[in-house]
Amino acid sequence: MKALETQFLTNTPQNINTAAEILKSGGLVGIPTETVYGLAANALNGSAVAKIFAAKGRPMDNPLIVHIADFDDIKRFGLVSEIPDSAKKLAKAFWPGPLTMIMKKSDIIPDEVSAGLDTVAIRFPSHPSAQAIIKAADVPLAAPSANLSGSPSPTTANHVMNDMNGRIDAVFDGGACSVGLESTVITLAAEVPRVLRPGGITVEMLKSVLGEVEVDNAVLHKLDDGQKAASPGMKYKHYAPKANVILLKCADNEYIKYVNAHADKSVAALCCDEDIPELNVKPYTLGRRNDYISQAHNLFDELRKIDKSGKIKTVYSRLPSTDGVGMAVYNRLIRAAGFEVIDLEKM
Ligand code: TXA
Ligand code: MG
């Protein structure tokens, strides 16, 4: 791939237009959203979208989310064959925001976006710069997270630069992402709406609007070899730092004991604030023990800090709770760990 000169666009009205012009002419721009930074291209231009896969090193069978700046954009751009009632209800409750809905696609969606599926994932982000860039470009934007495939998702413009400098046309700096991990993905193309990826909009919140909601088996469990993922992105080892992440299933005091027994310069703890005074290894804290929203916000940044340290080879973390936003933290951490869990309760 030929190296590009990646522009770093500060948050000005002029730079909203610069980003929009690049997108309109088929280029790639890293854009802020409230969840994580996205690597955007014009969703209706298949060859522009194909460049996203090359820049990220992303497998072509993993479909992308299409971002819009108004619920009516779905109709205006003709993105789906039919808007289900469930989509209208969820949009009213949670859009703009960290929720992606999968619906039956229309023919306008290029194969590069849907990866050959008959559905398309759509999200209306709440970040003001994301909305401004989409409106100025006046096209829907296909955008996966703006990290190299497999590494932790970027939550600042600098994270995007670290991964994508020379690979994309520009990055727009909209500050640190407020949620810090990717949107909840729900499919409305199944008989019963089903969560394919947990995020800031919790299963309880979705149930409060829709009644019945299922959680896909791949959210919390490893797929068996050869088993087909409803969401292709769920089958890959993901979000992983270079260090080896190991999850411990145990009581709080057992976690401290185990980590301290394995203390060494190459070992770190991905832990809670309350653990810090007791740990004999370098702590990387996700926040307070029961504050799942802070833990979600801090997770990817801490995973990147662990890599930056350069010397950490093993990271011990607790198996998180699956309550509320905890389910999203669990889903990302278990993938970062390649599903490696040590069950101290059984030992
Ligand atoms: O918060 C987010 O969702 C961020 C920001 C940039 O909006 N985007 C993001 O995109 O996380 P990405 O590509 O990293 O994750 C999209 C996930 C993948 O797991 C993909 O397989 C799934 O959504 N997905 C996309 N389209 C789908 C479809 N039609 N059917 C099933 N899964 C789909
Ligand atoms: Mg991603």
XYZ file of C-alpha atoms in Angstrom, residues 181-318:
138
model
C -16.564 0.910 23.662
C -18.508 0.039 20.537
C -22.261 0.328 20.097
C -24.759 -2.337 21.038
C -25.667 -4.305 17.885
C -29.198 -5.732 17.646
C -30.639 -7.581 14.681
C -34.250 -6.827 13.796
C -34.056 -9.213 10.848
C -34.513 -12.250 13.133
C -37.887 -13.533 14.368
C -37.139 -12.233 17.861
C -34.820 -9.184 18.105
C -31.402 -10.461 19.140
C -28.353 -8.717 20.600
C -25.241 -9.652 18.613
C -22.860 -7.351 20.472
C -23.496 -5.763 23.899
C -22.671 -2.087 24.472
C -23.813 1.072 26.224
C -27.500 0.382 25.513
C -28.095 -2.618 27.769
C -30.296 -5.680 27.240
C -32.588 -4.397 30.015
C -33.007 -1.057 28.196
C -33.845 -2.846 24.925
C -36.358 -5.108 26.698
C -38.048 -2.074 28.231
C -38.921 -0.927 24.686
C -39.368 -4.190 22.763
C -40.445 -6.703 25.399
C -38.790 -9.878 24.203
C -35.076 -9.649 23.307
C -32.613 -12.532 22.937
C -28.874 -12.459 23.511
C -26.858 -14.320 20.887
C -24.875 -17.248 22.238
C -21.639 -15.787 20.814
C -21.903 -12.714 23.082
C -20.685 -14.574 26.168
C -19.417 -17.893 24.809
C -16.769 -19.086 22.413
C -18.163 -20.451 19.162
C -17.373 -24.083 18.432
C -15.018 -24.680 15.498
C -16.962 -24.317 12.272
C -20.019 -22.748 13.963
C -21.367 -19.781 11.983
C -21.395 -16.369 13.711
C -24.588 -14.287 13.325
C -22.262 -11.293 13.503
C -19.062 -12.150 11.604
C -16.991 -9.820 13.817
C -17.761 -12.030 16.828
C -15.686 -14.944 15.599
C -12.297 -13.245 15.623
C -9.844 -12.836 18.498
C -10.301 -9.168 19.039
C -9.523 -6.056 21.024
C -6.298 -7.699 22.198
C -3.155 -5.916 23.338
C 0.171 -7.563 22.502
C 0.459 -8.779 26.095
C -1.329 -12.008 27.026
C -4.594 -11.264 28.859
C -5.697 -13.938 31.358
C -9.044 -13.784 33.146
C -9.452 -15.173 36.654
C -12.788 -16.466 37.858
C -12.593 -16.116 41.633
C -13.540 -14.175 44.748
C -12.005 -10.688 45.120
C -9.415 -11.648 47.751
C -8.402 -14.733 45.725
C -7.676 -12.477 42.745
C -5.248 -10.374 44.797
C -3.585 -13.500 46.245
C -3.176 -15.131 42.832
C -1.753 -12.039 41.146
C 0.658 -11.312 43.986
C 1.837 -14.933 43.899
C 2.711 -14.404 40.224
C 4.245 -10.929 40.714
C 7.109 -10.063 38.393
C 8.194 -7.061 36.263
C 6.503 -8.512 33.191
C 3.137 -8.955 34.970
C 0.380 -6.350 35.304
C -3.106 -6.284 36.790
C -6.093 -4.883 34.915
C -8.078 -4.204 38.049
C -10.377 -1.941 40.065
C -9.445 1.138 42.115
C -10.103 -0.774 45.339
C -7.407 -3.369 44.472
C -4.536 -0.923 44.015
C -3.287 -0.696 47.629
C -3.107 -4.484 47.916
C -1.448 -5.394 44.620
C 2.299 -6.021 44.271
C 2.302 -5.645 40.467
C 1.711 -2.627 38.251
C -2.025 -1.810 38.327
C -3.994 -0.580 35.318
C -7.357 0.368 36.753
C -10.711 0.331 35.011
C -12.373 2.370 37.782
C -14.404 1.497 40.846
C -15.570 -2.079 41.311
C -19.294 -1.641 40.660
C -19.022 1.224 38.175
C -19.433 -0.659 34.881
C -19.891 2.542 32.888
C -16.430 3.804 33.916
C -14.968 0.347 33.278
C -16.369 0.410 29.729
C -15.032 3.926 29.237
C -11.492 3.023 30.379
C -11.026 -0.504 28.999
C -9.463 0.156 25.581
C -7.340 3.055 26.800
C -5.859 0.872 29.565
C -5.212 -2.009 27.127
C -3.316 0.425 24.888
C -1.324 1.768 27.886
C -0.288 -1.800 28.740
C 1.146 -2.192 25.232
C 2.865 1.190 25.393
C 4.733 0.170 28.567
C 6.629 -2.226 26.306
C 7.543 -4.677 29.064
C 4.279 -6.245 30.171
C 3.872 -9.822 28.909
C 0.985 -11.051 31.092
C -2.081 -9.184 32.329
C -4.401 -10.656 34.939
C -7.964 -9.424 35.169
C -11.077 -10.654 36.931
